[in-house]
mmCIF file of C-alpha atoms and ligand atoms in Angstrom:
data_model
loop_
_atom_site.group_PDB
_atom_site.id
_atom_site.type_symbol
_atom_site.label_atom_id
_atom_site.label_comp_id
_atom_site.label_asym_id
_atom_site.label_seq_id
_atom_site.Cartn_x
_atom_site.Cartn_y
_atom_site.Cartn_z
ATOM 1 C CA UNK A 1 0.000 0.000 0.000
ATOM 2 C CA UNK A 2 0.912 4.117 -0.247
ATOM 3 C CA UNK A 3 1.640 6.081 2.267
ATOM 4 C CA UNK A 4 3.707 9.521 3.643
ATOM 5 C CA UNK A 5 6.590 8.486 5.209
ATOM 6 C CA UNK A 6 8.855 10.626 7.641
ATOM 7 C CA UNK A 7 12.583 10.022 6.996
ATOM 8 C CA UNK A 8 14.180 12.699 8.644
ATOM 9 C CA UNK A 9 12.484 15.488 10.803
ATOM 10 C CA UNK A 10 11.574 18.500 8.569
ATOM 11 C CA UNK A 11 12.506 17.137 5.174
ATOM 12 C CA UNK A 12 9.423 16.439 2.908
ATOM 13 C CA UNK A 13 7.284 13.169 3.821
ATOM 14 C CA UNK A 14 8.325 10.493 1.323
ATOM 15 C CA UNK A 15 5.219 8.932 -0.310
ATOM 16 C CA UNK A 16 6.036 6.064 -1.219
ATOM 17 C CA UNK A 17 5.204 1.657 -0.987
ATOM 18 C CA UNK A 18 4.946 0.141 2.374
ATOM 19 C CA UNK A 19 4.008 -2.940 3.580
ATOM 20 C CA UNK A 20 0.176 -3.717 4.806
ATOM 21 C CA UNK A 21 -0.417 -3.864 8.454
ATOM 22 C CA UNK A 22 -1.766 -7.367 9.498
ATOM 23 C CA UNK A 23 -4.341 -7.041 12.764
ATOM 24 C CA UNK A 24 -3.011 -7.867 16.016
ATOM 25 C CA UNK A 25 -5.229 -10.649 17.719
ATOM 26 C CA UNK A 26 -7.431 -7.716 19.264
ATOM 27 C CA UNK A 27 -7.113 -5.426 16.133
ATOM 28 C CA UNK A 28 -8.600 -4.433 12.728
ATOM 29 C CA UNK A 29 -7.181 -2.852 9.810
ATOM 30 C CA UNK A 30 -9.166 0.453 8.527
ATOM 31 C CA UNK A 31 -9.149 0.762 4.996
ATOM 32 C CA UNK A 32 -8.788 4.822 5.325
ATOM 33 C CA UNK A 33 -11.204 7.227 3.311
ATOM 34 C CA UNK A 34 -10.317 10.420 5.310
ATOM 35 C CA UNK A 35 -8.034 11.496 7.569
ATOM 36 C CA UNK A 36 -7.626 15.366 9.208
ATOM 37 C CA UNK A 37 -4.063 17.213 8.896
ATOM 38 C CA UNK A 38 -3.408 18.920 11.901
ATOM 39 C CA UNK A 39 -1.083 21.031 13.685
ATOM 40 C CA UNK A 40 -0.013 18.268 15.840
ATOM 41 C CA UNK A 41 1.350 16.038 12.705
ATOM 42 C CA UNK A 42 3.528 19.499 11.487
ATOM 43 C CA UNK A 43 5.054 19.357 15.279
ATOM 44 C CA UNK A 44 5.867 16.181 15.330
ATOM 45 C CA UNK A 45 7.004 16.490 11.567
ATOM 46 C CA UNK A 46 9.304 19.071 12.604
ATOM 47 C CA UNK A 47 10.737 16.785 15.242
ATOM 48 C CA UNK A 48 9.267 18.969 18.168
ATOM 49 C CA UNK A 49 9.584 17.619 21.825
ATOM 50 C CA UNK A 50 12.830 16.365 21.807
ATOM 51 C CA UNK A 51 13.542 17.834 25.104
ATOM 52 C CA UNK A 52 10.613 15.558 26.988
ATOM 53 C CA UNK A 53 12.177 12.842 25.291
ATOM 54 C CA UNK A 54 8.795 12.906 23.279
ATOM 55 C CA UNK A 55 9.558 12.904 19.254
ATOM 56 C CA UNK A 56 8.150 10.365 17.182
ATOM 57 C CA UNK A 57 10.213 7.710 15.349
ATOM 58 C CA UNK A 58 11.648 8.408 11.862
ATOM 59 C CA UNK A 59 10.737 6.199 8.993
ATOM 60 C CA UNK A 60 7.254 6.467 10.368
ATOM 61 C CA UNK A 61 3.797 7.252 9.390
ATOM 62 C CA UNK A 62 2.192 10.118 10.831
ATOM 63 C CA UNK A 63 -1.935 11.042 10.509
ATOM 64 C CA UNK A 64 -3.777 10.377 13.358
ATOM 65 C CA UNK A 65 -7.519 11.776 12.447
ATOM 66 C CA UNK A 66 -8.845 8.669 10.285
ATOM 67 C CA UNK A 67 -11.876 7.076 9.256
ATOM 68 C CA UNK A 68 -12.885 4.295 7.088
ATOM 69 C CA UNK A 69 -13.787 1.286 6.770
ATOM 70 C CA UNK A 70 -13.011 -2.192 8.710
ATOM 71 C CA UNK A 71 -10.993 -4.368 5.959
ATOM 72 C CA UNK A 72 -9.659 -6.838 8.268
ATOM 73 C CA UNK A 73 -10.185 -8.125 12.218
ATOM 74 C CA UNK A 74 -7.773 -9.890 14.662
ATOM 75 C CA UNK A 75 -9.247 -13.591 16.215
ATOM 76 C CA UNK A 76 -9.778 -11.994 19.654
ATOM 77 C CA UNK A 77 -11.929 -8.999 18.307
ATOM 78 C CA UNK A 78 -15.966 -9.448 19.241
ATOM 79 C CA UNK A 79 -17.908 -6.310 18.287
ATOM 80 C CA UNK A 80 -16.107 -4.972 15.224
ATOM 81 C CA UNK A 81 -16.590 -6.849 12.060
ATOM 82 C CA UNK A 82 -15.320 -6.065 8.329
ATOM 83 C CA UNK A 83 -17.408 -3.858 6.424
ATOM 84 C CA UNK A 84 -18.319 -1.551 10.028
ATOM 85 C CA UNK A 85 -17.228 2.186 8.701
ATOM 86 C CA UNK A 86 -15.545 3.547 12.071
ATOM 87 C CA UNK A 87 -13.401 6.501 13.520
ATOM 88 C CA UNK A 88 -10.199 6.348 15.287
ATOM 89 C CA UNK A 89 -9.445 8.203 17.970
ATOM 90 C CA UNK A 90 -5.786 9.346 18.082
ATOM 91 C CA UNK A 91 -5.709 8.169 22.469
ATOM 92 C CA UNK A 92 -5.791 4.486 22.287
ATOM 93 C CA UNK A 93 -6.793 2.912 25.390
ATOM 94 C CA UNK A 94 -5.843 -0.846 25.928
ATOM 95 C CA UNK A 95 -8.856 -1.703 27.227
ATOM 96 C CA UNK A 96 -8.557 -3.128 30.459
ATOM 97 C CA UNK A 97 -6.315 -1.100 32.902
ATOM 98 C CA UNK A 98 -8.134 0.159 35.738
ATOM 99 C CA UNK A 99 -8.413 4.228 33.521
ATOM 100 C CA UNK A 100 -10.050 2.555 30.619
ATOM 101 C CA UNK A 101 -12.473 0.248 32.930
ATOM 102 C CA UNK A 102 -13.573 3.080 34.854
ATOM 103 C CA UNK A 103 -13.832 5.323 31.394
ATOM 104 C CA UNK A 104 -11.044 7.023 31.039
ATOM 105 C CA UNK A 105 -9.647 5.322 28.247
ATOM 106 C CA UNK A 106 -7.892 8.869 27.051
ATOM 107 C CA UNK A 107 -5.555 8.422 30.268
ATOM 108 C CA UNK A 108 -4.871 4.530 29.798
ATOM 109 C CA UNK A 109 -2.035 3.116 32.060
ATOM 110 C CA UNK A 110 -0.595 0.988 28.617
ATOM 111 C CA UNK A 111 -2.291 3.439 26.331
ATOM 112 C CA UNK A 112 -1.015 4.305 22.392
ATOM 113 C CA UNK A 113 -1.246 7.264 20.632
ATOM 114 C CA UNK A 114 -1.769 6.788 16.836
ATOM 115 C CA UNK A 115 0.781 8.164 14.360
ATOM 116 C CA UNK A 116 3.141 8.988 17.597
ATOM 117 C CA UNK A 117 4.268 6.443 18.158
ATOM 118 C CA UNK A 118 6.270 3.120 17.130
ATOM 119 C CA UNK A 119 3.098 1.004 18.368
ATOM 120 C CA UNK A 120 0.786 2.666 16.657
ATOM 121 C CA UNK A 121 1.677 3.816 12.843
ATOM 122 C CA UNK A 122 -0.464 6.710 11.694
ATOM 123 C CA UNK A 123 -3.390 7.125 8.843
ATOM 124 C CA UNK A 124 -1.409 9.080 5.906
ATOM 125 C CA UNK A 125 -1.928 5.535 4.259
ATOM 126 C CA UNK A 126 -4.301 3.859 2.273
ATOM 127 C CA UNK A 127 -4.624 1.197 5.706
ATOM 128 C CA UNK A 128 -3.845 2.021 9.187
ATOM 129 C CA UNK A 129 -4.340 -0.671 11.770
ATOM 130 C CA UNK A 130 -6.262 -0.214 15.341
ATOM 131 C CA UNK A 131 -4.923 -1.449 17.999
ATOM 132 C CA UNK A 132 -8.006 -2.950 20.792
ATOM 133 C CA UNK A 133 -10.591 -2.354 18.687
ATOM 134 C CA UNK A 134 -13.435 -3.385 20.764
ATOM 135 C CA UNK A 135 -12.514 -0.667 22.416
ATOM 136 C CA UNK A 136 -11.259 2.107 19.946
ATOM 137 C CA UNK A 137 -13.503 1.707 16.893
ATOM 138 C CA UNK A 138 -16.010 4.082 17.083
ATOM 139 C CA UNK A 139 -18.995 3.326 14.785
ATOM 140 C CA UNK A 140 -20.375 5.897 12.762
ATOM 141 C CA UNK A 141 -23.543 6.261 12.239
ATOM 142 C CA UNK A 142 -25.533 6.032 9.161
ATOM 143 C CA UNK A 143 -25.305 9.196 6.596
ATOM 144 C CA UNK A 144 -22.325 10.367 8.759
ATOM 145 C CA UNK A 145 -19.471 10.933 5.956
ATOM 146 C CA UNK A 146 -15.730 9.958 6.618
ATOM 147 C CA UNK A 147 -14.657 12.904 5.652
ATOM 148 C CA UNK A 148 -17.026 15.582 8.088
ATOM 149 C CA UNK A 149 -15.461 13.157 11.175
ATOM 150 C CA UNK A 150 -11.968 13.641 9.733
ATOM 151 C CA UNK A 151 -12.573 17.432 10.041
ATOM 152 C CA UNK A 152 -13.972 16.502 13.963
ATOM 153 C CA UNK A 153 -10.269 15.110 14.091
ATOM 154 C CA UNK A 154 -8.554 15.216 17.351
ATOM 155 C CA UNK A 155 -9.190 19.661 17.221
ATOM 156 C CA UNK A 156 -13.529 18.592 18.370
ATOM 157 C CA UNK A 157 -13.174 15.671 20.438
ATOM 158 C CA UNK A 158 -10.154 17.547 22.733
ATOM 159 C CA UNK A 159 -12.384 20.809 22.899
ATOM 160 C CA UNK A 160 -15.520 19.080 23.647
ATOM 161 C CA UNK A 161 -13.882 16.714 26.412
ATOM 162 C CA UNK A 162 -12.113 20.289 27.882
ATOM 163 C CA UNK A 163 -15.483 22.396 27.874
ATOM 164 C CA UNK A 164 -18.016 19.289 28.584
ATOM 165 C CA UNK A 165 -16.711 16.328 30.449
ATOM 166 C CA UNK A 166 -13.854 18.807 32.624
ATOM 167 C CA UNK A 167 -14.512 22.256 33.021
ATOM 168 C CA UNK A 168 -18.462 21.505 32.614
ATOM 169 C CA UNK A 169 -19.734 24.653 31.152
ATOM 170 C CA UNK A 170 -22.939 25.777 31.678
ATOM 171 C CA UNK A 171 -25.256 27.469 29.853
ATOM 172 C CA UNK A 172 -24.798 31.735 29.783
ATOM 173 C CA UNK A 173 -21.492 31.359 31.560
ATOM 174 C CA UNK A 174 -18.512 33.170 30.025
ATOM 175 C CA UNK A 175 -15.982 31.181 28.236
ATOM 176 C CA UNK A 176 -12.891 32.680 27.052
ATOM 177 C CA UNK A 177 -10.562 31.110 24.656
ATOM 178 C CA UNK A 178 -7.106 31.594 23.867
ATOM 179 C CA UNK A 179 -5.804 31.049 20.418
ATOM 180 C CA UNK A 180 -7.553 30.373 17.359
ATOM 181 C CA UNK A 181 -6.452 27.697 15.778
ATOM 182 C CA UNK A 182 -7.541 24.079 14.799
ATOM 183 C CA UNK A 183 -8.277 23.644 18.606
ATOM 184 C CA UNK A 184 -9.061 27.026 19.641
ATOM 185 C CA UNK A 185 -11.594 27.432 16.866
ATOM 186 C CA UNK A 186 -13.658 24.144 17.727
ATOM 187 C CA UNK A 187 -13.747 25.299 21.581
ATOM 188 C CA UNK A 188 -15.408 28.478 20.547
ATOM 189 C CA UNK A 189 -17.882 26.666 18.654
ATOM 190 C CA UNK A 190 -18.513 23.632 20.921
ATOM 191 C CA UNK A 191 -19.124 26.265 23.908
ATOM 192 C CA UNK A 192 -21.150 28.270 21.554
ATOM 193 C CA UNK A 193 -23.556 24.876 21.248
ATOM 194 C CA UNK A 194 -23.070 25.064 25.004
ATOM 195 C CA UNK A 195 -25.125 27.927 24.854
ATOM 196 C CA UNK A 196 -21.884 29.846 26.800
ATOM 197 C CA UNK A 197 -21.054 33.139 26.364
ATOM 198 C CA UNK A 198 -18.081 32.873 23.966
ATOM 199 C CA UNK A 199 -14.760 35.746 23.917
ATOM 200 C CA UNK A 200 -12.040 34.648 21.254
ATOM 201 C CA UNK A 201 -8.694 35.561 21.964
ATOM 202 C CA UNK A 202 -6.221 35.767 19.283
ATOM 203 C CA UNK A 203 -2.985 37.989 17.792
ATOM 204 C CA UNK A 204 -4.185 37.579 13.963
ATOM 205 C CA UNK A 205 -7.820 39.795 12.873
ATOM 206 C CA UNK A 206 -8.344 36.562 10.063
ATOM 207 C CA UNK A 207 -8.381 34.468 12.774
ATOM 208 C CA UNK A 208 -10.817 36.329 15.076
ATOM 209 C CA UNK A 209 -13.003 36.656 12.090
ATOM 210 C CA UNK A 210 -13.305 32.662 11.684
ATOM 211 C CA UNK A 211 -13.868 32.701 15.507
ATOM 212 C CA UNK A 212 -16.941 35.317 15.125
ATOM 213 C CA UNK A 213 -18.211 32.841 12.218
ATOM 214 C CA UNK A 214 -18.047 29.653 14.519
ATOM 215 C CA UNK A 215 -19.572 31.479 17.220
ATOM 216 C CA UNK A 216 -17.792 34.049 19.240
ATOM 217 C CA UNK A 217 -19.668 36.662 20.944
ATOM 218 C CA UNK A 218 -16.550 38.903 21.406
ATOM 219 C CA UNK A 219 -13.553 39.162 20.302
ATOM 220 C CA UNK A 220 -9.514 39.999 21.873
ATOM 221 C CA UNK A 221 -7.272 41.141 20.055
ATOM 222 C CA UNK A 222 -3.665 40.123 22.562
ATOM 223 C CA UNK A 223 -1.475 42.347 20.178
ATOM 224 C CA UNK A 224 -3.782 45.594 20.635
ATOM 225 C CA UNK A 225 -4.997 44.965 23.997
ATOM 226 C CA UNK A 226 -4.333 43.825 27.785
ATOM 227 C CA UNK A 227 -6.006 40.106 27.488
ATOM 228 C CA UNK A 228 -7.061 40.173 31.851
ATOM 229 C CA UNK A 229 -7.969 43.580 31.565
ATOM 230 C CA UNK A 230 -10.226 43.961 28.069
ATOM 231 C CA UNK A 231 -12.071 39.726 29.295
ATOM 232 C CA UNK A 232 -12.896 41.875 32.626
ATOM 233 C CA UNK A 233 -14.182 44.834 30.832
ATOM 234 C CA UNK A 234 -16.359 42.814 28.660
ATOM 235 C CA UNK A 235 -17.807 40.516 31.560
ATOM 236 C CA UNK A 236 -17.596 42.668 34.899
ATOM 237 C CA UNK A 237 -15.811 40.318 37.319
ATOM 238 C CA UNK A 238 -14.018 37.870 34.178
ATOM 239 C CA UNK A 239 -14.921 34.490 32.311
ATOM 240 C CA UNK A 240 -16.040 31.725 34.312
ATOM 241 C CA UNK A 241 -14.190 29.241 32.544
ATOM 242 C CA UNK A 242 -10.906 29.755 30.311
ATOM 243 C CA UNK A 243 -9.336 27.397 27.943
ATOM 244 C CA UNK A 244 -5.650 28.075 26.884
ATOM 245 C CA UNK A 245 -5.668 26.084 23.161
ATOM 246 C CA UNK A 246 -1.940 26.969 22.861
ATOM 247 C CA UNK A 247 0.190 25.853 25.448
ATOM 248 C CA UNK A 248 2.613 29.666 25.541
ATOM 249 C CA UNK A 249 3.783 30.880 28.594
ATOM 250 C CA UNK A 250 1.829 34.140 28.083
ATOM 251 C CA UNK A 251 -1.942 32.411 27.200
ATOM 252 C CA UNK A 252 -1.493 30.001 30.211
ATOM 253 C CA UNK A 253 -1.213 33.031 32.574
ATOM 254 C CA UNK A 254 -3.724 35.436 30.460
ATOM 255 C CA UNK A 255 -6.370 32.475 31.060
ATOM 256 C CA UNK A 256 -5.693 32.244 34.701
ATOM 257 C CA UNK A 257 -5.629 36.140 35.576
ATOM 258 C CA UNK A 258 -9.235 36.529 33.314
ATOM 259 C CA UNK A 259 -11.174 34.118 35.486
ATOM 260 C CA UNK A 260 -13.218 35.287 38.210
ATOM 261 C CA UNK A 261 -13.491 33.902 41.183
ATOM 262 C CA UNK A 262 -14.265 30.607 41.688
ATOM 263 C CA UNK A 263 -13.542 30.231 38.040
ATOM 264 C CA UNK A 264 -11.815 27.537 35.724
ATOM 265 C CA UNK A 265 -9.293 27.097 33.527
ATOM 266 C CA UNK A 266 -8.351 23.683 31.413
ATOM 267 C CA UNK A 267 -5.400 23.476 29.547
ATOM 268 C CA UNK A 268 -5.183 21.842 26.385
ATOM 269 C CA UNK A 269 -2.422 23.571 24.854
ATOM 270 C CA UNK A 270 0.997 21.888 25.343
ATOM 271 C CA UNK A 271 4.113 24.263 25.647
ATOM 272 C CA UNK A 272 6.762 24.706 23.492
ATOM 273 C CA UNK A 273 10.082 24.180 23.292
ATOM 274 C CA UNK A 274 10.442 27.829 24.764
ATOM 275 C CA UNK A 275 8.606 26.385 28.088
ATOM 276 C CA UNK A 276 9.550 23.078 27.899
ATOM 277 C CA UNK A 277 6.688 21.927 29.707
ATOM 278 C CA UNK A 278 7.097 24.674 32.273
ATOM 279 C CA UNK A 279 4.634 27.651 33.034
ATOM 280 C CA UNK A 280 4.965 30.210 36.502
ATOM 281 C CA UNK A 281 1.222 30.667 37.712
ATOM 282 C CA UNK A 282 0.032 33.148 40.371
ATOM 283 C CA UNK A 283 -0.752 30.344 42.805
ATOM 284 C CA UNK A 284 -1.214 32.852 45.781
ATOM 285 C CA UNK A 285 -4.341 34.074 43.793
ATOM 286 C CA UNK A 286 -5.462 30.964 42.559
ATOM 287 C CA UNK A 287 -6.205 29.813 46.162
ATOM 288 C CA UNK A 288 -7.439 33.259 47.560
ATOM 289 C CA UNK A 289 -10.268 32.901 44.930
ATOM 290 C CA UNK A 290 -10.223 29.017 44.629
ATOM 291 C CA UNK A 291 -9.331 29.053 41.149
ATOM 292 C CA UNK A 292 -9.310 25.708 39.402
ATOM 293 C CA UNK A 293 -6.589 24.460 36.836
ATOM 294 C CA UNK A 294 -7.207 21.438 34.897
ATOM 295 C CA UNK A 295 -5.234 19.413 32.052
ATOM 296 C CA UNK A 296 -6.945 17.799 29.677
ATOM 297 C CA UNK A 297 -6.251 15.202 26.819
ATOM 298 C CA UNK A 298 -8.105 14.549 24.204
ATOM 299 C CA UNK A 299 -11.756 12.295 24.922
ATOM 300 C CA UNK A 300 -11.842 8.833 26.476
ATOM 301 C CA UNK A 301 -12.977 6.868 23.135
ATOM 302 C CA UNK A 302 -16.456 5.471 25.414
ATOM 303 C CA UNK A 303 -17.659 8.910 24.700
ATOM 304 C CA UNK A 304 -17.115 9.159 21.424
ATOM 305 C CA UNK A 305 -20.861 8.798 21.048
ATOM 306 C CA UNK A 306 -21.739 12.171 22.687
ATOM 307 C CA UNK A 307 -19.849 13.954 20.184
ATOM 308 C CA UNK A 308 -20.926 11.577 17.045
ATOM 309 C CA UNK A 309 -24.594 12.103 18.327
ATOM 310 C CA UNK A 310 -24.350 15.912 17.842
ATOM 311 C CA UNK A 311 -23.147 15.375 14.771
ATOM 312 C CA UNK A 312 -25.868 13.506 13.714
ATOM 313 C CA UNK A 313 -28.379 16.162 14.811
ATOM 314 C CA UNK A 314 -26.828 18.577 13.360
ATOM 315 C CA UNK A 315 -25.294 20.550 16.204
ATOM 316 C CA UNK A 316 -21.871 20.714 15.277
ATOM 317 C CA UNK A 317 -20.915 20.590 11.478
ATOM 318 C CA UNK A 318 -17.025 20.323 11.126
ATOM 319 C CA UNK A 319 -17.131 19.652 7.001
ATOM 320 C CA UNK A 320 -17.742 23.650 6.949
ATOM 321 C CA UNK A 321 -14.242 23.850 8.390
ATOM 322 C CA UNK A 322 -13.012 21.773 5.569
ATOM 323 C CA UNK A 323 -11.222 24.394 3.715
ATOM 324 C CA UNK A 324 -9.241 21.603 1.257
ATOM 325 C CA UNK A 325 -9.423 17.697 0.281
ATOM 326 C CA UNK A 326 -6.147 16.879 -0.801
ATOM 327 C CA UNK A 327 -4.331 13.192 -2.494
ATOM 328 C CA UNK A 328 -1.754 11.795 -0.166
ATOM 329 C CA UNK A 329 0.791 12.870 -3.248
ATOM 330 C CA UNK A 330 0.140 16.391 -2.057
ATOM 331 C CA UNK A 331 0.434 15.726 2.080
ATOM 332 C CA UNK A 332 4.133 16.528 2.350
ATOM 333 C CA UNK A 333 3.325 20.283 0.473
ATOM 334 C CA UNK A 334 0.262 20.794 2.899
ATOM 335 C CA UNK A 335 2.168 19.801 6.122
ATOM 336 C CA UNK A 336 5.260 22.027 4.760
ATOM 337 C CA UNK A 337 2.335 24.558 4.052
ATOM 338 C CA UNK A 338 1.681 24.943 7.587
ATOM 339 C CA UNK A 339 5.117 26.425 8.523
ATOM 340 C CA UNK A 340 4.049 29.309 6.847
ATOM 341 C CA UNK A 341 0.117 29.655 8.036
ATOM 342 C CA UNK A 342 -0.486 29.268 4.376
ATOM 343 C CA UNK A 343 -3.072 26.877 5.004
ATOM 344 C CA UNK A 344 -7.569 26.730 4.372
ATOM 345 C CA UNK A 345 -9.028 26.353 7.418
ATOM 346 C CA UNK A 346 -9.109 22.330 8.141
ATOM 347 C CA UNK A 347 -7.238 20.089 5.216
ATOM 348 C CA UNK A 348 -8.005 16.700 4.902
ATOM 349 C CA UNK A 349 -6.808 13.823 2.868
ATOM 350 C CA UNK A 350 -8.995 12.041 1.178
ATOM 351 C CA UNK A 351 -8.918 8.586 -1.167
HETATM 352 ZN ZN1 ZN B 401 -6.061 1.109 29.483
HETATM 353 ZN ZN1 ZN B 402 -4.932 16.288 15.456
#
């Protein structure tokens, strides 16, 4: 089969023959009809996180926002069968540690994280396997198309398990976000659908446009304005939740200081290699007015549903992100295209 291959960190993917993956005993192979680009294939493309020890593996596959359909199933594998059209989450849980049992599958003691890692070879192929399928493969549902859950990628299913399942937004409650990208952009509109009270924060006007368009109320610009200062103007005593979608020094402490009290911030964001995993916080504050921080990763896979389900109904439409379809011949120019911004809202490669 064809697929992207990374040879050497930064140099241009190498599309080219590899062999098909065979299914594990609890596995399937996904015969792939879509599968999101995203921000965190360009990182790890660039051979980010070397300093937590955390880069993927060369001659390697990346793409971890696929969907498709079942083509082949391991002999231990009960409630996937060939022919079931499925997502993939990108957090693998194995299924049986004591953080999948108890439904967190997205912080699995043994879990794999697909196209990160050596375990788990990513979906810029025609087949990608899935590793414990019984308990990865999401179903989709009728009328769903591979493509639209492509665009939900990892960018939906992180913002909805931040804003829903941990900071638990509530209806006509501020929500500020910070940064506008892939990530940043779904968190506006999943608390939009919320029914929250939505301020985008961003440096670039383009980007606070698309942000207005998926459903912010109001608007920051960081580069003209004081971010604490203008989210307490616009709300009286700040946001009652914050999300920091970028992981910078700066955003992680503009989210704290705009909550109010009693307030909550999740960060999904992780830092750079300025921070190195490494942010000062105002922790003095934080416990005068019981200010909450929470990480977040991703969405266990058991609640894949949720999201899938407002899909369905028509709640959240990700296709109208789709800004390009591109041929896995022209992945290495999009994921090069991203060093440069020069890209059309969500890309997504399609067979
Ligand atoms: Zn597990
Ligand atoms: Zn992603």
């Amino acid at each position: 089969m064809r697929a992207a291959v990374l040879r050497e960190y930064g140099e241009p993917l190498d599309v080219t023959g590899v062999a098909e993956p065979d299914p594990e005993p609890h596995g399937v192979v996904v015969d792939v009809e879509a599968c999101g680009i995203c921000r965190s294939d360009w990182h790890a493309w660039q051979g980010h996180g070397e300093w937590a020890d955390d880069r993927v593996p060369t001659d390697f596959v990346l793409g971890h926002e696929p969907a498709g359909t079942v083509v082949a199933v391991g002999d231990r594998v009960r409630s996937v069968t060939e022919g079931d059209r499925v997502a993939v989450p990108f957090n693998l849980g194995c299924g049986a540690c004591s953080e999948c049992l108890s439904g967190h599958g997205n912080t699995c003691l043994d879990g794999r994280a697909l196209g990160f890692e050596r375990a788990a070879p990513g979906a810029f192929a025609e087949r990608v396997h899935l590793p414990y399928a019984d308990y990865n493969a999401m179903r989709l549902p009728e009328g769903v198309a591979a493509r639209d859950v492509a665009a939900l990628g990892c960018r939906f299913m992180t913002a909805y398990h931040a804003l829903e399942h941990r900071a638990v937004v509530g209806a006509g409650e501020w929500v500020a976000v910070h940064g506008c990208g892939g990530v940043g952009l779904s968190a506006v509109h999943v608390a939009d659908a919320l029914g929250a009270r939505v301020i985008a924060v961003d440096v670039d006007d383009g980007a606070l446009e698309r942000a207005s368009a998926a459903g912010a109320d109001e608007t920051v610009n960081g580069r003209e304005m004081v971010v604490p200062d203008a989210i307490e103007a616009i709300t009286g005593r700040g946001a009652h939740v914050s999300l920091d979608a970028l992981g910078r020094a700066e955003t992680c402490r503009n989210s704290v200081d705009c909550l109010r009290e009693r307030g909550t911030h999740v960060q999904v964001g992780l830092t750079t290699d300025a921070e190195k995993g490494e942010v000062s916080l105002p922790t003095d504050a934080m416990t005068r007015w019981e200010v909450d921080f929470l990480g977040s990763r991703g969405m266990p896979p058991t609640r894949y549903d949720e999201l899938l389900g407002l899909l369905e109904a028509g709640d959240l439409d990700p296709g109208v992100l789709v800004g390009r379809e591109v041929g896995l011949d022209e992945v290495p120019e999009r994921l090069a295209a991203m060093t440069t911004y020069d890209t059309e809202g969500v890309e997504v490669l399609t067979f």
